[in-house]
XYZ file of C-alpha atoms in Angstrom:
423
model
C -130.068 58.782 -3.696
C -126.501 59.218 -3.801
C -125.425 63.035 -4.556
C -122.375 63.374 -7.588
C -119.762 64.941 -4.630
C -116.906 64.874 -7.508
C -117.087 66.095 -10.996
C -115.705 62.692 -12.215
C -118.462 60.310 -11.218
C -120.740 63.373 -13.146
C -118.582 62.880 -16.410
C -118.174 58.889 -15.961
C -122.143 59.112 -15.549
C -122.584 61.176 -18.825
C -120.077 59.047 -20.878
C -122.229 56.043 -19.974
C -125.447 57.457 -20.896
C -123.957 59.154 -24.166
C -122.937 55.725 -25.029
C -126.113 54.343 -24.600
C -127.923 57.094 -26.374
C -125.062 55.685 -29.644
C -126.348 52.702 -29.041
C -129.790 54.044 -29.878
C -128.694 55.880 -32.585
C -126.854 52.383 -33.809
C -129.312 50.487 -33.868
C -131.633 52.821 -35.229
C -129.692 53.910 -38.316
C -128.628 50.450 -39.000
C -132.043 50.115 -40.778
C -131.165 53.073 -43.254
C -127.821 51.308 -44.484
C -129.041 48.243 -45.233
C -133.101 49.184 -46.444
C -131.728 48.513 -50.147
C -131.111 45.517 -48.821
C -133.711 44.690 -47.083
C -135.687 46.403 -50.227
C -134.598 43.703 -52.650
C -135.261 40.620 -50.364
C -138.438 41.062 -49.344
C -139.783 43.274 -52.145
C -140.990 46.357 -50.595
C -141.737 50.191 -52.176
C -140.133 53.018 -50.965
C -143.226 54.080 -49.476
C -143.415 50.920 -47.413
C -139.671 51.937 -46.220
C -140.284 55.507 -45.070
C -143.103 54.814 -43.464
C -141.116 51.525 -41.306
C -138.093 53.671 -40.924
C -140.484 57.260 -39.873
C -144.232 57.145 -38.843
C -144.521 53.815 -37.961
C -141.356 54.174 -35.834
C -142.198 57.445 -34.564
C -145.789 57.046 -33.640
C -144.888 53.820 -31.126
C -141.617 55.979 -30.041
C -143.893 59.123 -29.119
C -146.432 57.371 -27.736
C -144.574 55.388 -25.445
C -142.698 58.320 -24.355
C -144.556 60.620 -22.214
C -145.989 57.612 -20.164
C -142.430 56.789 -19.426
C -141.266 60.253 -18.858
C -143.847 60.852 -16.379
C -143.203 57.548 -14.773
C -139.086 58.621 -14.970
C -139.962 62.288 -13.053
C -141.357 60.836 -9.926
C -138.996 57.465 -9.931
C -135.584 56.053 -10.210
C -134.120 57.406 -13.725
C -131.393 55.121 -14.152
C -133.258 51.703 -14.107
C -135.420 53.290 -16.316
C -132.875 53.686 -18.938
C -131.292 50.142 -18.114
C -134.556 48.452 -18.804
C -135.289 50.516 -21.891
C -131.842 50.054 -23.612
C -132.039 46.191 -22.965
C -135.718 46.029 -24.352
C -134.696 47.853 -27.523
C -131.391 45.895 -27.993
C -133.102 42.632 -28.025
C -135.901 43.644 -30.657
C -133.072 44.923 -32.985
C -131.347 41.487 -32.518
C -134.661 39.383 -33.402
C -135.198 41.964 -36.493
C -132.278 39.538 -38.201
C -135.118 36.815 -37.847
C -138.153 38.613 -39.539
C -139.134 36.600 -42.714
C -141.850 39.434 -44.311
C -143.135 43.264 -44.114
C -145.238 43.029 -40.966
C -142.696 41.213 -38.651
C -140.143 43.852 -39.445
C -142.556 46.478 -39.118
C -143.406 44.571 -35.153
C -139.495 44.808 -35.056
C -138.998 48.355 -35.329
C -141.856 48.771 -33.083
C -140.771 47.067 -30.206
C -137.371 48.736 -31.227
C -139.281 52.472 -30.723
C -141.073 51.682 -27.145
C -137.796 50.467 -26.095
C -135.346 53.673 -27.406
C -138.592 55.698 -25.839
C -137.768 55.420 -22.402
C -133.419 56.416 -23.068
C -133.423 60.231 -23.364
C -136.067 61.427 -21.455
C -134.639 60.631 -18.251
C -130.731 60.843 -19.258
C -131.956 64.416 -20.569
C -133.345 65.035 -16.570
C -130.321 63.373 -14.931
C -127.897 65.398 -17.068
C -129.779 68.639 -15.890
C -129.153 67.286 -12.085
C -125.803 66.675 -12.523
C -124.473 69.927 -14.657
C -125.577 73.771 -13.679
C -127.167 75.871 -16.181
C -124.328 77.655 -17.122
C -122.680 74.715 -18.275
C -125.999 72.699 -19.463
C -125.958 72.918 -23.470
C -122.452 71.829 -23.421
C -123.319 68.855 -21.782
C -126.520 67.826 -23.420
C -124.218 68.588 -26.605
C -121.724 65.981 -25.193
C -124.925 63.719 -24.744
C -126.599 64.381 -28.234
C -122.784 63.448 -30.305
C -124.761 59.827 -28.836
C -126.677 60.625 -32.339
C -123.226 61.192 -34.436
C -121.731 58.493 -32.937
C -124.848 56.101 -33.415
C -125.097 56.832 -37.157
C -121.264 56.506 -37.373
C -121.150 52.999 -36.167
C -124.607 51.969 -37.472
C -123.071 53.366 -41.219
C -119.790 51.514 -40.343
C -120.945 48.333 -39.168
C -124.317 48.219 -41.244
C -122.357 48.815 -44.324
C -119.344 45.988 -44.200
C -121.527 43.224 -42.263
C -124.005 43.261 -45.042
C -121.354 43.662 -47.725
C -120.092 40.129 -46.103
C -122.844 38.783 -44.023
C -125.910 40.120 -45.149
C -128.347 42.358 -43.498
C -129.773 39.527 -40.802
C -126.611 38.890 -39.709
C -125.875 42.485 -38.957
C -128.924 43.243 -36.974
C -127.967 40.634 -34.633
C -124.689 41.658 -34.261
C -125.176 45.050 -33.792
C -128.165 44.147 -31.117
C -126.435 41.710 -29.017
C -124.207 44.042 -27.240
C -127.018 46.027 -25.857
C -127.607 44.004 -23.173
C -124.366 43.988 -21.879
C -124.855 47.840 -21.478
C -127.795 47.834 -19.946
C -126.268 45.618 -16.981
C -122.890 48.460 -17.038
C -125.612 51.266 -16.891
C -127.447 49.377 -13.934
C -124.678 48.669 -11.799
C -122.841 51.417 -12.070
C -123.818 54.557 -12.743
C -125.516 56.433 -9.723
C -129.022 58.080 -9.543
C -128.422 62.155 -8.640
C -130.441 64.159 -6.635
C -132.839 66.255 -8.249
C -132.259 70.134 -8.320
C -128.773 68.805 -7.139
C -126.741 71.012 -9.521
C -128.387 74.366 -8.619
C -128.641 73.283 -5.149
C -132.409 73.529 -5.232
C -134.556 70.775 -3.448
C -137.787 68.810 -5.024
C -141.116 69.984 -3.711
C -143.559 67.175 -2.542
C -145.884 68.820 -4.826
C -146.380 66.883 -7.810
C -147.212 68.072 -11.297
C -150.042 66.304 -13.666
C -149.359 66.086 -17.592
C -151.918 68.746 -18.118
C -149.736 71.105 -15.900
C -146.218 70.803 -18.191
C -148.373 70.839 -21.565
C -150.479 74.196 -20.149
C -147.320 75.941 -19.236
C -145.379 75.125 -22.335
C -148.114 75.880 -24.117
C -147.941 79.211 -22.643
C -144.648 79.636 -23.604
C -144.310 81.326 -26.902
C -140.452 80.406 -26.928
C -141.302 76.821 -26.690
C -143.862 76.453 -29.167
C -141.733 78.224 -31.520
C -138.427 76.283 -30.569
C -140.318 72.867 -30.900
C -141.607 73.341 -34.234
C -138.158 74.466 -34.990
C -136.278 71.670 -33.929
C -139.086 69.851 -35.268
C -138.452 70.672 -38.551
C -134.722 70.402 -38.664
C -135.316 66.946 -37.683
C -138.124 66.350 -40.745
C -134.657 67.363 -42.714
C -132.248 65.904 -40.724
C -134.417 62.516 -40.228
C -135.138 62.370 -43.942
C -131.464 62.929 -44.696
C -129.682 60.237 -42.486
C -132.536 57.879 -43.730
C -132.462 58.129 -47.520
C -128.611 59.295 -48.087
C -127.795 55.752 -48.696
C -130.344 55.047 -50.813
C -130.135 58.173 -53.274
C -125.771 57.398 -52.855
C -126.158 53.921 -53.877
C -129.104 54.738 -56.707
C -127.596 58.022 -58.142
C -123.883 57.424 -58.115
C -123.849 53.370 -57.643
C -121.203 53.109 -54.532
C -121.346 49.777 -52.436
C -122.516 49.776 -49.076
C -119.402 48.851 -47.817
C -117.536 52.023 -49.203
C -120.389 54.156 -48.988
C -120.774 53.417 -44.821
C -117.342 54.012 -44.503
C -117.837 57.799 -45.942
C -120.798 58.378 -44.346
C -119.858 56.935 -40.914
C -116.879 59.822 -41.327
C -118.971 62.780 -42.350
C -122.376 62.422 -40.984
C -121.190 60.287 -37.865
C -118.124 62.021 -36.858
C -118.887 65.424 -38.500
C -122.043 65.977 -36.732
C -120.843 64.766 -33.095
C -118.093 67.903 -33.874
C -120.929 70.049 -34.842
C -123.234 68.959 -31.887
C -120.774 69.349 -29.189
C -119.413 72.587 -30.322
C -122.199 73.753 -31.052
C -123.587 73.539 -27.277
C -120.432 74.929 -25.865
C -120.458 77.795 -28.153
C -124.167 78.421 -27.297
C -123.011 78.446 -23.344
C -120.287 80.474 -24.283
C -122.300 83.071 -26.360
C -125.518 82.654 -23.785
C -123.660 84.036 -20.492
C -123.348 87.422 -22.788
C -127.352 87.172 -24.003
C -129.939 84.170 -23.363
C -131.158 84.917 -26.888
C -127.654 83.290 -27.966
C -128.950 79.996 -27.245
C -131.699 79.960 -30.337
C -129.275 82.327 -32.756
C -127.256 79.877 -32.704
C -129.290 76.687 -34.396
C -131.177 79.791 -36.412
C -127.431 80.550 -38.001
C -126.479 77.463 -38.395
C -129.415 76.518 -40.601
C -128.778 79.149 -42.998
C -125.460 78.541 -43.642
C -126.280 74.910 -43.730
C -128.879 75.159 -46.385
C -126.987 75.958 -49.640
C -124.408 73.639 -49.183
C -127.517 70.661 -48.804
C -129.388 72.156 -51.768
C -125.726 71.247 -53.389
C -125.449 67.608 -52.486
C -128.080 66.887 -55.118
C -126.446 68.429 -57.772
C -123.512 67.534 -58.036
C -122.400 64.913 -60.873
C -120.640 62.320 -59.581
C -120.230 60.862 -55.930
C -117.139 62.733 -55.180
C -118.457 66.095 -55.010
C -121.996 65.012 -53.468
C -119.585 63.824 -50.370
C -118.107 66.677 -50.111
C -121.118 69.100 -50.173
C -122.469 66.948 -47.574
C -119.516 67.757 -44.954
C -120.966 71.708 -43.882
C -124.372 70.102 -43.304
C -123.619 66.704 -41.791
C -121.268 69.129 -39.123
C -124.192 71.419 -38.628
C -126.793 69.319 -38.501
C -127.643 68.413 -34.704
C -126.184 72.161 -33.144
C -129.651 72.549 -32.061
C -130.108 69.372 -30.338
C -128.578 69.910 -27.080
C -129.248 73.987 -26.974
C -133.244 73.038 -27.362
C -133.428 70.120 -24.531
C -131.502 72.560 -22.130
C -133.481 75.495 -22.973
C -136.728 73.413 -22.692
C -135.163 72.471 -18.618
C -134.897 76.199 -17.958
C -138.750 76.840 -19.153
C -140.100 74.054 -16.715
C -139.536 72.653 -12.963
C -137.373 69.996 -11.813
C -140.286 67.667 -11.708
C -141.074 68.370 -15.401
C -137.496 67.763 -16.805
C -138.029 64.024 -18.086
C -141.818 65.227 -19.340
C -140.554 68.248 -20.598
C -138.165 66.641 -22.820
C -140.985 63.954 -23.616
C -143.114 66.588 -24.870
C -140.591 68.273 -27.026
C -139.545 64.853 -28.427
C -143.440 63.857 -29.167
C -143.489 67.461 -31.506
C -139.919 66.652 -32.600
C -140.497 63.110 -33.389
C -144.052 63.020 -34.885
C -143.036 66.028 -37.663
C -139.538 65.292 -37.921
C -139.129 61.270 -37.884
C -142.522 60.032 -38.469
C -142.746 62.658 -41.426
C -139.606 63.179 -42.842
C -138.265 59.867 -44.286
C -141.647 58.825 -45.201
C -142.861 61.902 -46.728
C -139.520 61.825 -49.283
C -140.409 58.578 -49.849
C -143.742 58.955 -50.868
C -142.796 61.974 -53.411
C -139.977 59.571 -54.402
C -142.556 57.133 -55.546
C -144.840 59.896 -56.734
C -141.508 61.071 -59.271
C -140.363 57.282 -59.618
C -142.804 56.815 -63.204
C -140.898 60.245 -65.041
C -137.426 59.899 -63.406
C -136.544 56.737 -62.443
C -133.700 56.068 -60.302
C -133.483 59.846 -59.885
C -136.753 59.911 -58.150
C -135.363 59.836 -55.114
C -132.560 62.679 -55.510
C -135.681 65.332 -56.781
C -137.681 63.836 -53.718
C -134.525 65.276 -51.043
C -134.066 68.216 -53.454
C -137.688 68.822 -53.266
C -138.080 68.656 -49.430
C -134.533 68.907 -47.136
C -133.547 72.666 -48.005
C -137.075 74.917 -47.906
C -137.656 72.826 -44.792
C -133.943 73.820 -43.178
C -134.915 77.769 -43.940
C -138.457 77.340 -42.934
C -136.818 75.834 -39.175
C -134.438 78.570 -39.395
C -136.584 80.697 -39.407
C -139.307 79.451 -36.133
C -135.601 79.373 -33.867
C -135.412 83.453 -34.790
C -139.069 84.218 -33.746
C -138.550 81.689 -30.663
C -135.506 84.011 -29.029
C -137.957 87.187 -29.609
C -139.347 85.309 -26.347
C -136.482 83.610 -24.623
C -135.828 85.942 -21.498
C -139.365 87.323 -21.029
C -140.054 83.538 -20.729
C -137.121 82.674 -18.806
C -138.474 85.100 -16.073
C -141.416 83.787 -15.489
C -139.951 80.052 -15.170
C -141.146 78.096 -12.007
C -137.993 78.251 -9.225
């Protein structure tokens, strides 16, 4: 394995990866845009919707996961992610083709094995490549992927259906995928592991059961992973159903609508993301505990402001409520995956991050867009139409300070834990 000698092949390597990890984000979020769509063509509940755009999603994406993660520690990282982002590419392109429920459900299946083997090991190559000290900030480079991914997905979801239709833009936005996957393969370079702190791999090698015991044992990390956890239940349910309670509330187009929420959620929250992580390296080489203030803070402040989205009278306002928590909204991303590294071994990066996702995923995406739905339909026979702005009302903001809160206990933790890390 070649080792990164220059800091430009580690930055070309990390732009790649961050564009594939868009491209994930893309093609997942292009569902949300167009499930109105999608809603009125082939007659589904909003039950049926959360449940295809969270659990059903999340369980295949989980699953698939840690099996991939464990094959990604002990083999060549970078094919792994080539092969994964083609696999999911072409299942978004053949969701364009579905004619009922159950094919689109297969769709977004195959579309959740595939994104399962992407971050995992671009989440254990990015550790290779950066040191500690500058780790956050890059996995913060790596998660504005997610911004970027809704922007586009918002952006191109919203105008291709407004003049295509929805099958039309799934194949669209698919296609390109596979083009990637051959740029990822061909050029980007496998690094060394431990190559960034100059450490080498043992031979030894490390079962499943050895990462889960000693995160398990890691009061930090069960705390931080129910935390992140449940900032994605909010953050999941949010990017999901935004669209829906925008179009159903204050009756914008898709069109206009993507083109507002590609600006604030999409390019708002790759700001927040990215500064967040550098802040938290900033703050962190005064106190380690800076690294879980930070996401703790930021939920606070973000809460009031998303308690106001749903209040507001008229689309206008509701935008512009939505710009402090759309900015805020992924901080934590990047600070938890490189705090999860510095718990763990450099054999149980890839796992490590597979583990956290499985928590993360199964609460946060397989239980936040389906669980507003279902209280959505549960509302839908009183309110109507404004089911489904009670249902985020409801369930986004006690869920923000409840994650908030787990990210406080989890620093009480931090360097006690950080101590007895494996070197």
């Amino acid at each position: 394995m070649s080792q990164y000698r220059a800091d430009r092949r580690a930055w070309y390597a990390l732009c790649v990866l961050t564009v594939v990890y868009a491209f994930n984000f893309i093609d997942r979020q292009l569902l949300a845009i167009l499930q109105e769509a999608i809603k009125a063509d082939l007659g589904l509940s909003d039950s049926q919707l959360g449940l295809l755009t969270g659990f059903a999603f999340a369980l295949f994406y989980v699953t698939a996961g840690i099996p991939i993660a464990r094959w990604a520690d002990r083999s060549n990282r970078r094919n792994i992610v080539a092969l994964s982002l083609a696999v999911w590419s072409f299942m978004t392109a053949i969701s364009g083709l579905v004619n009922n429920y159950v094919q689109l459900l297969l769709a977004r299946v195959g579309v959740g094995i595939g994104e399962a083997g992407g971050s995992p090991p671009s989440h254990s190559m990015i550790s290779d490549m950066f040191p500690p000290e500058q780790r956050a900030g890059a996995l913060g480079f790596y998660s504005t992927g997610v911004s970027i991914g809704i922007l586009f997905g918002f952006l191109l979801g919203g105008w291709l259906n407004e003049f295509f239709g929805w099958r039309v833009a799934f194949m669209v936005v698919g296609a390109p995928g596979l083009i990637l996957a051959l740029v990822v393969r061909f050029t980007v370079t496998e690094p060394r592991r431990g190559m960034s702190e100059a450490r080498e791999m043992s031979d030894d090698s490390t079962s499943l059961r050895d990462v889960v015991a000693l995160l398990w044992q890691r009061k930090t990390f069960r705390h931080m992973a129910f935390a992140a956890s449940l900032y994605a239940f909010a953050g999941y349910a949010t990017a999901n159903w935004t669209a829906s309670f925008m179009i159903r509330t204050h009756g914008m187009s898709t069109g206009e609508l993507g083109s507002w929420l590609a600006l604030i959620i999409g390019f708002g929250g790759a700001v927040g993301v990215l500064g967040g992580g550098v802040l938290a390296d900033r703050l962190g080489a005064r106190d380690d505990r800076w690294y879980l203030w930070v996401p703790a803070i930021v939920g606070v402040v973000a809460t009031p402001f998303a308690t106001a989205v749903y209040l507001m009278p008229s689309a206008g306002p509701a935008l512009a409520m939505m710009v402090v928590p759309a900015v805020l909204s992924n901080v934590y991303l990047g600070i938890t995956i490189a705090t999860s590294h510095r718990l763990v071994g450099l054999q149980m990066r890839a796992t490590s991050s597979a583990i956290l996702f499985f928590v993360l995923n199964i609460i946060g995406l397989g239980g936040g867009p389906w669980i507003v739905g279902l209280v959505s339909d549960a509302l839908a026979g009183s309110y109507g139409l404004d089911s489904l702005r009670l249902a985020m009302l409801y369930v986004v903001p006690p869920v923000m300070l409840w994650s908030a809160s787990h990210f406080y206990l989890a620093s009480r933790h931090l360097r006690t834990d950080l101590l007895a890390a494996p070197q």
